[in-house]
XYZ file of C-alpha atoms in Angstrom:
644
model
C 214.248 122.776 15.073
C 210.941 124.240 13.897
C 209.733 127.843 13.686
C 206.339 128.729 15.154
C 204.742 132.005 14.047
C 202.297 133.581 16.527
C 199.388 135.932 15.657
C 201.418 139.048 16.540
C 203.985 138.074 13.896
C 206.655 136.981 16.355
C 208.504 133.744 15.562
C 209.664 131.281 18.211
C 212.026 128.352 17.669
C 211.422 124.954 19.313
C 212.474 121.345 19.036
C 210.238 119.282 16.755
C 207.469 117.642 18.768
C 206.686 120.706 20.857
C 202.981 120.974 21.736
C 200.732 124.048 21.613
C 200.601 123.942 25.420
C 204.415 123.989 25.547
C 204.366 127.090 23.348
C 201.771 128.689 25.639
C 203.949 128.003 28.673
C 206.924 129.595 26.921
C 204.871 132.787 26.687
C 203.570 132.774 30.266
C 202.520 130.176 32.824
C 199.485 132.317 33.635
C 198.497 132.489 29.976
C 199.007 128.732 29.573
C 196.557 128.029 32.413
C 193.845 129.725 30.339
C 194.650 128.082 26.980
C 192.034 125.465 26.085
C 192.342 125.007 22.303
C 194.652 125.678 19.376
C 194.825 125.959 15.618
C 197.965 125.115 13.630
C 198.258 126.114 9.968
C 194.500 126.645 9.860
C 193.627 123.223 11.337
C 192.172 122.728 14.821
C 194.527 120.626 16.952
C 194.677 119.395 20.533
C 196.762 121.371 23.002
C 198.961 118.240 23.340
C 199.372 117.592 19.607
C 203.087 117.343 18.665
C 204.072 119.979 16.093
C 206.718 118.739 13.674
C 206.839 121.417 10.959
C 207.112 125.178 10.686
C 203.739 126.895 10.893
C 201.311 129.467 12.233
C 199.894 128.776 15.687
C 196.872 130.412 17.324
C 196.148 129.678 20.982
C 192.581 130.090 22.226
C 191.081 130.765 25.648
C 187.467 130.695 26.816
C 187.141 134.306 25.639
C 187.607 133.244 22.006
C 184.808 131.768 19.886
C 187.100 128.901 18.901
C 187.829 128.275 22.594
C 184.122 128.079 23.365
C 183.650 125.663 20.454
C 186.284 123.305 21.890
C 184.838 123.695 25.383
C 181.296 122.849 24.284
C 182.437 120.075 21.936
C 184.262 118.471 24.864
C 181.205 118.977 27.081
C 179.138 117.052 24.514
C 181.468 114.083 25.109
C 180.854 114.362 28.856
C 177.092 114.509 28.234
C 177.362 111.382 26.091
C 179.241 109.539 28.840
C 176.651 110.603 31.425
C 173.810 109.343 29.203
C 175.594 106.067 28.541
C 176.040 105.476 32.282
C 172.530 106.575 33.269
C 170.711 104.873 30.381
C 172.403 101.558 29.522
C 171.412 100.500 26.023
C 170.968 104.044 24.721
C 172.579 104.460 21.301
C 174.713 107.565 20.801
C 174.860 109.212 17.364
C 176.424 112.688 17.001
C 176.976 115.596 19.376
C 178.440 118.855 18.065
C 179.059 122.248 19.633
C 176.569 124.900 18.512
C 176.509 128.689 18.816
C 175.458 128.551 22.456
C 176.302 125.191 23.990
C 176.000 121.744 22.472
C 173.633 118.854 21.877
C 173.753 115.101 21.495
C 171.309 113.042 19.419
C 170.446 109.773 21.151
C 168.260 106.756 20.448
C 166.839 106.009 23.916
C 164.789 103.077 22.632
C 161.603 102.689 24.666
C 162.793 105.178 27.296
C 161.714 108.793 27.146
C 163.334 111.631 29.074
C 161.912 114.969 30.187
C 162.926 117.959 32.276
C 162.449 115.766 35.362
C 165.589 113.885 34.315
C 167.757 116.956 33.692
C 169.089 117.262 37.230
C 170.361 113.679 37.302
C 172.179 114.168 33.986
C 173.743 117.438 35.201
C 174.882 115.806 38.456
C 176.463 112.906 36.580
C 178.227 115.286 34.154
C 179.718 117.325 36.999
C 180.804 114.143 38.764
C 182.637 113.055 35.587
C 184.123 116.530 35.093
C 185.561 116.633 38.612
C 187.690 113.599 37.704
C 189.903 115.904 35.572
C 190.148 113.246 32.853
C 192.426 114.084 29.922
C 190.942 114.089 26.415
C 193.141 111.869 24.262
C 192.953 111.295 20.499
C 193.916 108.013 18.842
C 193.650 106.492 15.373
C 191.720 103.329 14.611
C 191.287 101.073 11.627
C 187.901 100.874 9.926
C 187.565 97.244 11.024
C 188.298 98.164 14.642
C 185.784 101.017 14.542
C 183.058 98.849 13.029
C 183.668 96.168 15.639
C 183.371 98.712 18.461
C 180.015 99.941 17.154
C 178.631 96.678 15.788
C 175.469 97.181 17.880
C 175.014 100.829 16.927
C 173.683 101.211 13.381
C 174.033 105.014 13.519
C 177.764 105.050 14.255
C 178.228 102.184 11.804
C 176.651 104.271 9.043
C 179.041 107.124 9.794
C 182.068 104.829 9.775
C 181.051 103.171 6.505
C 181.349 106.580 4.827
C 184.891 107.164 6.151
C 188.150 106.122 4.523
C 190.366 103.647 6.336
C 193.295 105.562 7.811
C 191.234 108.694 8.531
C 189.252 107.371 11.512
C 189.997 108.711 14.979
C 188.540 108.307 18.457
C 188.614 110.499 21.515
C 189.018 108.834 24.929
C 188.427 110.274 28.364
C 187.768 108.465 31.630
C 186.129 105.142 30.692
C 184.431 106.647 27.639
C 185.377 106.638 23.976
C 183.672 108.252 20.988
C 184.160 108.560 17.250
C 185.601 112.055 16.826
C 187.771 114.240 14.575
C 189.267 116.240 17.427
C 189.260 119.714 18.918
C 189.056 119.352 22.714
C 189.991 121.164 25.894
C 192.892 119.637 27.883
C 190.746 117.848 30.489
C 187.237 117.557 31.915
C 188.169 119.465 35.088
C 187.878 122.788 33.269
C 184.109 122.222 33.082
C 182.709 123.703 36.316
C 179.042 124.348 35.551
C 176.521 122.581 33.303
C 172.853 122.926 32.494
C 170.601 120.687 30.406
C 168.378 123.164 28.609
C 165.826 121.103 26.698
C 165.055 117.971 24.721
C 163.522 117.790 21.268
C 162.860 115.305 18.499
C 165.343 115.151 15.619
C 165.479 112.851 12.616
C 168.701 110.965 12.039
C 170.832 113.091 9.697
C 167.908 115.499 9.253
C 165.988 113.048 7.066
C 162.317 112.673 8.016
C 162.341 109.227 6.406
C 164.920 108.022 8.938
C 164.486 107.152 12.645
C 163.545 109.912 15.071
C 166.033 110.500 17.857
C 166.006 112.557 21.052
C 168.170 115.670 20.892
C 169.457 116.701 24.312
C 170.565 120.350 24.450
C 172.998 121.617 27.075
C 175.431 124.374 27.910
C 178.495 124.532 30.128
C 180.875 127.124 31.559
C 184.237 127.311 33.323
C 182.587 129.234 36.215
C 179.240 128.858 37.980
C 178.827 132.647 37.890
C 178.810 132.593 34.081
C 176.108 129.932 34.003
C 173.977 131.992 36.385
C 174.383 135.059 34.180
C 173.484 133.036 31.092
C 170.328 131.626 32.693
C 169.288 135.151 33.693
C 169.833 136.153 30.066
C 167.612 133.279 28.929
C 164.854 134.493 31.221
C 165.153 137.970 29.742
C 165.094 136.444 26.254
C 161.809 134.688 27.091
C 160.304 138.034 28.048
C 161.549 139.480 24.761
C 160.470 136.555 22.560
C 159.042 138.224 19.461
C 156.226 135.683 19.288
C 155.089 136.659 22.809
C 155.512 140.404 22.207
C 153.902 140.223 18.772
C 150.785 138.761 20.359
C 150.742 141.199 23.287
C 151.266 144.227 21.039
C 148.782 142.905 18.454
C 151.251 143.026 15.554
C 150.875 139.641 13.811
C 149.387 136.182 14.111
C 149.409 132.771 12.395
C 146.553 130.545 11.293
C 146.671 126.798 10.705
C 143.982 127.229 8.046
C 146.091 129.785 6.179
C 149.159 127.578 6.558
C 152.318 127.169 8.631
C 154.967 129.805 8.187
C 152.611 132.320 6.560
C 152.226 135.306 8.915
C 149.100 137.443 9.044
C 149.826 141.088 9.835
C 147.266 142.753 12.090
C 146.438 146.483 11.699
C 149.140 147.661 14.130
C 151.715 145.348 12.539
C 150.743 146.402 9.028
C 151.161 150.051 10.055
C 154.584 149.207 11.518
C 155.629 147.544 8.260
C 154.390 150.527 6.290
C 156.485 152.916 8.393
C 159.580 150.771 7.868
C 158.932 150.655 4.130
C 158.344 154.406 3.890
C 161.487 155.056 5.931
C 163.617 153.056 3.499
C 161.794 154.302 0.403
C 162.569 157.899 1.381
C 166.272 157.092 1.784
C 166.302 155.112 -1.469
C 164.675 157.956 -3.380
C 167.442 160.313 -2.230
C 169.992 157.686 -3.319
C 168.555 157.471 -6.851
C 166.608 154.197 -6.683
C 163.535 153.565 -8.821
C 160.713 151.410 -7.421
C 159.495 148.453 -9.461
C 156.875 145.755 -8.866
C 157.121 142.148 -10.040
C 154.632 139.213 -9.931
C 154.406 136.639 -7.149
C 155.040 133.842 -9.661
C 157.381 133.290 -12.586
C 157.906 130.632 -15.216
C 160.150 127.812 -14.102
C 162.475 128.599 -17.016
C 163.246 131.999 -15.462
C 164.823 130.346 -12.414
C 166.504 127.668 -14.518
C 168.222 130.470 -16.457
C 169.321 132.236 -13.275
C 170.670 129.003 -11.773
C 168.435 129.256 -8.720
C 166.348 126.238 -9.669
C 169.364 123.931 -9.848
C 170.573 125.147 -6.445
C 167.309 125.663 -4.579
C 164.629 123.808 -6.524
C 164.184 121.249 -3.756
C 163.524 124.040 -1.239
C 160.890 125.701 -3.414
C 157.175 125.004 -3.536
C 156.206 122.478 -6.187
C 155.699 123.930 -9.687
C 152.266 125.251 -10.586
C 150.940 123.670 -13.769
C 148.504 125.331 -16.150
C 146.041 123.949 -18.752
C 148.769 124.488 -21.326
C 150.935 121.413 -21.798
C 154.477 121.622 -20.354
C 153.885 125.097 -18.876
C 155.099 125.424 -15.281
C 155.301 128.338 -12.878
C 156.926 128.691 -9.462
C 155.959 130.826 -6.528
C 158.695 133.472 -6.681
C 161.619 132.315 -4.470
C 163.690 135.476 -5.140
C 163.381 138.816 -6.940
C 166.686 139.145 -8.808
C 165.760 137.222 -12.013
C 162.683 139.451 -12.409
C 164.817 142.572 -12.074
C 167.202 141.246 -14.717
C 164.247 140.973 -17.089
C 163.227 144.551 -16.263
C 166.743 145.708 -17.149
C 166.472 143.897 -20.488
C 163.409 145.902 -21.553
C 165.645 148.738 -22.791
C 168.990 149.213 -24.476
C 171.343 151.055 -22.162
C 174.411 153.196 -22.686
C 177.178 153.640 -20.121
C 175.751 157.163 -19.719
C 172.480 155.648 -18.399
C 174.166 153.612 -15.693
C 173.930 152.918 -12.874
C 170.322 151.714 -12.866
C 168.987 151.055 -9.386
C 165.767 149.014 -9.199
C 164.178 148.539 -5.762
C 161.177 146.496 -4.641
C 159.532 145.280 -1.467
C 158.977 141.900 -3.080
C 157.294 138.974 -1.353
C 158.962 135.620 -1.997
C 158.147 132.039 -1.029
C 160.379 129.168 0.044
C 159.327 125.808 1.395
C 160.993 125.545 4.807
C 160.568 122.242 6.656
C 157.846 122.507 9.299
C 160.305 121.645 12.073
C 162.486 124.611 11.107
C 159.720 127.238 11.162
C 160.028 129.716 14.025
C 157.773 132.746 14.428
C 158.785 135.483 12.020
C 162.460 134.480 11.896
C 161.853 131.377 9.757
C 158.774 131.561 7.537
C 157.574 130.335 4.143
C 156.475 133.706 2.802
C 158.456 136.876 3.454
C 159.016 140.328 1.983
C 162.534 141.412 1.061
C 163.627 145.031 0.794
C 165.353 144.010 -2.384
C 167.256 146.206 -4.810
C 169.596 145.507 -7.707
C 172.092 147.965 -9.093
C 173.389 147.520 -12.648
C 176.628 149.412 -13.109
C 179.905 149.619 -15.038
C 183.191 148.342 -13.563
C 184.275 151.957 -12.963
C 181.126 152.593 -10.921
C 181.299 149.449 -8.781
C 183.414 150.834 -5.935
C 181.372 154.007 -5.433
C 178.046 152.160 -5.708
C 179.093 149.508 -3.221
C 180.225 152.149 -0.722
C 176.950 154.046 -1.153
C 175.068 150.894 -0.208
C 177.266 150.503 2.886
C 176.272 154.054 3.869
C 172.590 153.157 3.439
C 172.915 150.044 5.620
C 174.685 152.034 8.346
C 171.940 154.668 8.213
C 169.287 151.986 8.699
C 171.148 150.439 11.635
C 171.762 153.812 13.291
C 168.130 154.892 12.997
C 166.910 151.651 14.558
C 169.371 151.372 17.417
C 171.619 148.595 16.103
C 174.986 150.020 17.120
C 176.983 146.893 17.930
C 177.874 145.084 14.707
C 180.712 143.634 12.683
C 181.000 143.038 8.947
C 181.692 139.680 7.333
C 183.182 139.359 3.861
C 181.729 136.057 2.654
C 183.879 134.464 -0.071
C 184.083 131.114 -1.864
C 185.218 127.868 -0.325
C 188.250 127.083 -2.523
C 187.896 123.383 -1.663
C 184.359 123.172 -3.109
C 184.350 124.969 -6.475
C 181.264 123.019 -7.605
C 179.130 125.014 -5.160
C 179.520 128.147 -7.303
C 178.826 129.322 -10.828
C 180.828 131.624 -13.043
C 184.383 132.431 -14.038
C 187.092 132.305 -11.361
C 188.623 135.603 -12.494
C 185.274 137.347 -12.034
C 184.970 135.878 -8.562
C 188.420 137.182 -7.685
C 187.535 140.680 -8.920
C 184.252 140.678 -7.012
C 185.836 139.476 -3.771
C 188.586 142.066 -3.987
C 186.073 144.841 -4.716
C 184.185 144.004 -1.495
C 187.360 143.826 0.594
C 188.556 147.188 -0.783
C 185.215 148.887 -0.095
C 185.006 147.480 3.451
C 188.568 148.616 4.152
C 188.041 152.097 2.710
C 184.875 152.584 4.805
C 186.773 151.573 7.943
C 184.515 148.627 8.731
C 185.528 146.113 11.359
C 185.343 143.012 9.159
C 186.414 139.391 8.989
C 186.728 137.143 5.931
C 184.726 133.902 6.025
C 185.405 131.214 3.433
C 182.468 129.196 2.128
C 179.776 131.730 3.090
C 179.344 133.321 -0.371
C 176.123 133.021 -2.357
C 176.410 130.548 -5.228
C 176.562 133.395 -7.765
C 178.818 135.857 -5.959
C 180.610 137.008 -2.776
C 178.896 139.309 -0.317
C 179.301 141.631 2.632
C 177.088 140.548 5.538
C 176.442 142.694 8.594
C 176.447 140.720 11.848
C 174.521 142.604 14.536
C 174.764 141.936 18.269
C 171.461 142.571 20.013
C 170.696 143.799 23.544
C 171.070 140.233 24.855
C 174.475 139.751 23.225
C 173.192 137.420 20.485
C 174.591 137.701 16.953
C 172.273 137.992 13.952
C 172.941 138.429 10.256
C 171.142 141.599 9.155
C 171.711 143.383 5.884
C 173.671 142.007 2.955
C 175.390 143.406 -0.145
C 176.499 141.102 -2.963
C 178.591 141.597 -6.096
C 177.489 139.469 -9.021
C 179.153 138.999 -12.418
C 177.182 135.839 -13.161
C 173.500 136.748 -13.512
C 174.292 139.494 -16.078
C 176.079 136.780 -18.062
C 173.241 134.259 -17.738
C 170.586 136.794 -18.735
C 172.794 138.309 -21.444
C 172.508 141.818 -20.024
C 174.406 144.494 -21.925
C 175.165 148.185 -22.218
C 177.026 150.154 -24.872
C 180.326 151.522 -23.593
C 182.182 154.720 -24.453
C 184.113 152.662 -27.009
C 180.792 151.971 -28.770
C 181.232 148.260 -27.966
C 178.812 146.005 -26.053
C 179.704 145.196 -22.439
C 178.217 143.283 -19.501
C 177.085 145.330 -16.491
C 178.002 144.269 -12.964
C 175.077 143.573 -10.645
C 174.925 144.529 -6.956
C 172.272 142.807 -4.833
C 171.363 144.542 -1.556
C 168.825 144.242 1.244
C 169.453 146.373 4.375
C 166.553 144.751 6.273
C 166.998 141.329 4.698
C 163.339 140.470 5.125
C 160.740 142.585 6.878
C 159.480 139.591 8.851
C 162.834 138.626 10.284
C 163.861 142.236 10.793
C 160.716 143.017 12.802
C 161.287 139.874 14.911
C 164.855 140.858 15.753
C 163.892 144.482 16.349
C 161.167 143.335 18.753
C 163.614 141.195 20.727
C 166.383 143.808 20.635
C 164.145 146.588 21.951
C 161.774 144.454 24.020
C 158.957 146.097 22.050
C 160.143 149.603 22.971
C 160.790 150.670 19.382
C 162.458 153.977 18.529
C 159.856 156.702 19.003
C 159.595 157.460 15.268
C 158.547 153.860 14.642
C 156.107 153.309 17.526
C 152.527 152.520 16.417
C 151.221 154.887 19.120
C 153.582 157.602 20.340
C 151.247 158.973 23.009
C 148.042 157.851 24.687
C 145.673 160.340 26.279
C 144.239 159.083 29.562
C 141.251 161.056 30.832
C 140.462 160.752 34.535
C 136.728 160.698 33.806
C 134.239 160.966 30.963
C 133.649 164.686 31.526
C 137.089 165.460 30.052
C 136.346 163.775 26.731
C 135.950 167.038 24.843
C 139.301 168.396 26.019
C 140.928 165.015 25.330
C 139.714 165.154 21.726
C 141.068 168.700 21.404
C 144.495 167.516 22.603
C 144.319 164.599 20.166
C 143.604 166.924 17.234
C 146.494 169.219 18.151
C 148.882 166.261 18.321
C 147.666 164.827 15.015
C 148.112 168.247 13.402
C 151.766 167.956 14.441
C 151.988 164.429 12.936
C 152.164 162.759 16.327
C 150.435 159.369 16.460
C 148.119 159.376 19.467
C 144.871 157.899 20.706
C 142.438 158.540 23.555
C 141.442 156.029 26.233
C 137.883 157.060 27.136
C 137.019 153.872 29.003
C 135.238 154.131 32.319
C 138.194 152.671 34.231
C 140.372 154.010 37.037
C 143.371 156.069 35.967
C 145.620 153.543 37.742
C 144.329 150.689 35.596
C 144.685 152.764 32.437
C 148.323 153.547 33.302
C 149.128 149.893 34.041
C 147.635 148.727 30.750
C 149.404 151.531 28.898
C 152.704 150.342 30.352
C 152.009 146.819 29.084
C 151.262 148.217 25.620
C 154.616 150.083 25.823
C 153.148 153.456 24.858
C 156.105 155.875 25.079
C 154.124 158.762 26.601
C 150.964 158.874 28.704
C 149.122 162.195 28.796
C 146.890 162.420 31.846
C 143.985 164.833 31.723
C 141.847 165.976 34.635
C 140.294 169.151 36.011
C 143.497 171.194 36.451
C 144.861 170.208 33.020
C 141.623 171.258 31.326
C 141.461 174.596 33.187
C 145.067 175.514 32.330
C 145.020 174.062 28.812
C 147.913 171.729 29.619
C 148.686 168.011 30.014
C 150.445 165.953 32.682
C 153.077 163.775 30.988
C 154.336 160.409 32.191
C 156.956 158.416 30.236
C 156.892 154.662 29.757
C 158.807 153.236 32.687
C 157.422 155.668 35.229
C 159.314 158.954 34.759
C 157.015 161.915 35.504
C 157.577 165.038 33.393
C 154.899 167.039 35.231
C 152.313 169.401 33.789
C 153.414 171.114 30.569
C 151.873 172.817 27.561
C 150.969 170.895 24.440
C 153.552 172.897 22.462
C 156.251 171.849 24.942
C 155.209 168.227 24.543
C 155.333 168.484 20.737
C 158.895 169.820 21.047
C 159.848 166.899 23.332
C 158.527 164.394 20.778
C 160.226 166.014 17.787
C 163.543 166.387 19.630
C 163.403 162.736 20.713
C 162.811 161.623 17.114
C 165.582 163.839 15.715
C 168.105 162.249 18.095
C 167.483 158.860 16.471
C 166.190 159.474 12.971
C 168.971 161.419 11.317
C 168.677 162.591 7.730
C 170.224 160.417 5.027
């Protein structure tokens, strides 16, 4: 007999050889019909895998992320079979599940596919799925695997790097594929599929290797869910920050300036400035001091910090000078510079904590194929700060940073988020620097702070920075997509590498602990996500123009300017549209520019000294006094922008 422990802590006893699906059926037949994947003792298993030892079992349905991963991984197999049947001679490579759907990289040889071919692939996939073919895992020897793929150099390369005795295949219908496992019970669960796009992709991400065709798809257990997802994609296209950024005249790119290097237009620069001033005001109240560091640093600086060893390949090439053996790098991060600022003075425990903040622009060489609008760039500005504190101060300082992050999110409308405690991968210690005991203290400090603040958090192994664990905030936007925004890291290692010290109450020399934090992360990425989350309808306090004055004709220009002056005296950002256009056209264009309030001025408004107010979206507030309008604006802002 074996004992199976379920997530609620209950323990069930079964004969050895029981499967996860058998366990599900013992709970409820209805529940079992929805189970599509399982994890036993932390390892993903098939729902028909025999369990022979005591252990912890988690059963997943479509509602679980792990269930979706199994569903989309299995769908990738069905896609591969469809491609193999439709395109004889095509060479399959790899096809994983991704955050939304799956893809398969294929060498189609001389054949090229486009969106005209999508329907045929979808039809073939659904035809295969309706066969309700079981997914079945089996082991194979290395020799057997190499023989099966003797005409596929891509699969052969994968197999050559595997140990004999660890190779497995997954079979369904007439199709077999090299696979480690993690499938739904059968193809019949797949009810709806959509091929989304095709793109070029180098084999194993190496631009020196053959280029393949990456076929992206998504699948669902119900047609209704696919329809909803496609509607969401259409909404996402409307909210694409690259489209909105152009329409709202916020930023642009230039091939002559260089890929991944955004140019901020006047409205975008003003938006950035408001975001910076917003955070600077909160930081000042929290005791931060602003610093400024250069855009370059000597290579040795980043060698000392350990960043060069870890990220040197992703940096721009060193800049040489006329002096022999002197090399500089475009600054890839701000923290080493802040360590050097700390070292300019001798500190006592009475001086700590020291909180240095900077909106520092950094540069990293992203591959051209990975660049994407403002979300993936080569030059970006971080709202960086580093806190140097004593061990006794760590808990309070970390919690204060959590409060700052929550204030930022609340003021910008990001209300749906979870926290992720990112810790080391115990199986890959070489990925990290520093003493294990310090790592353990840092990880526990983050977990304690997150618990004490009542955060809804999960612990993710292997997601820590190379120098320390961190608390990442995962935000869900208006379209239900998850983004990592805001991070707080505890670091014992850089103070050690830079030999940072303070004199303690015992008159002895000690190492400070360093907290890295960036509530925005980077201004570029933050603005991109904010654009897509709000659809360009920013919180009123952040809008470039809060009100536009639309005069019905030129004869009301003088009164329009008077209204403008009164609004500006009340710190309301407004402008006047004096163009000789119809009021209808002015309103339509104002809607496209997403101006929150339109103030219409004609004969009656001028005579009574009032304005007719229309909100973005069409709501008519009628004719009111300017003082009433000022109150509306200030009340609206106060609802969102709370004091820190």
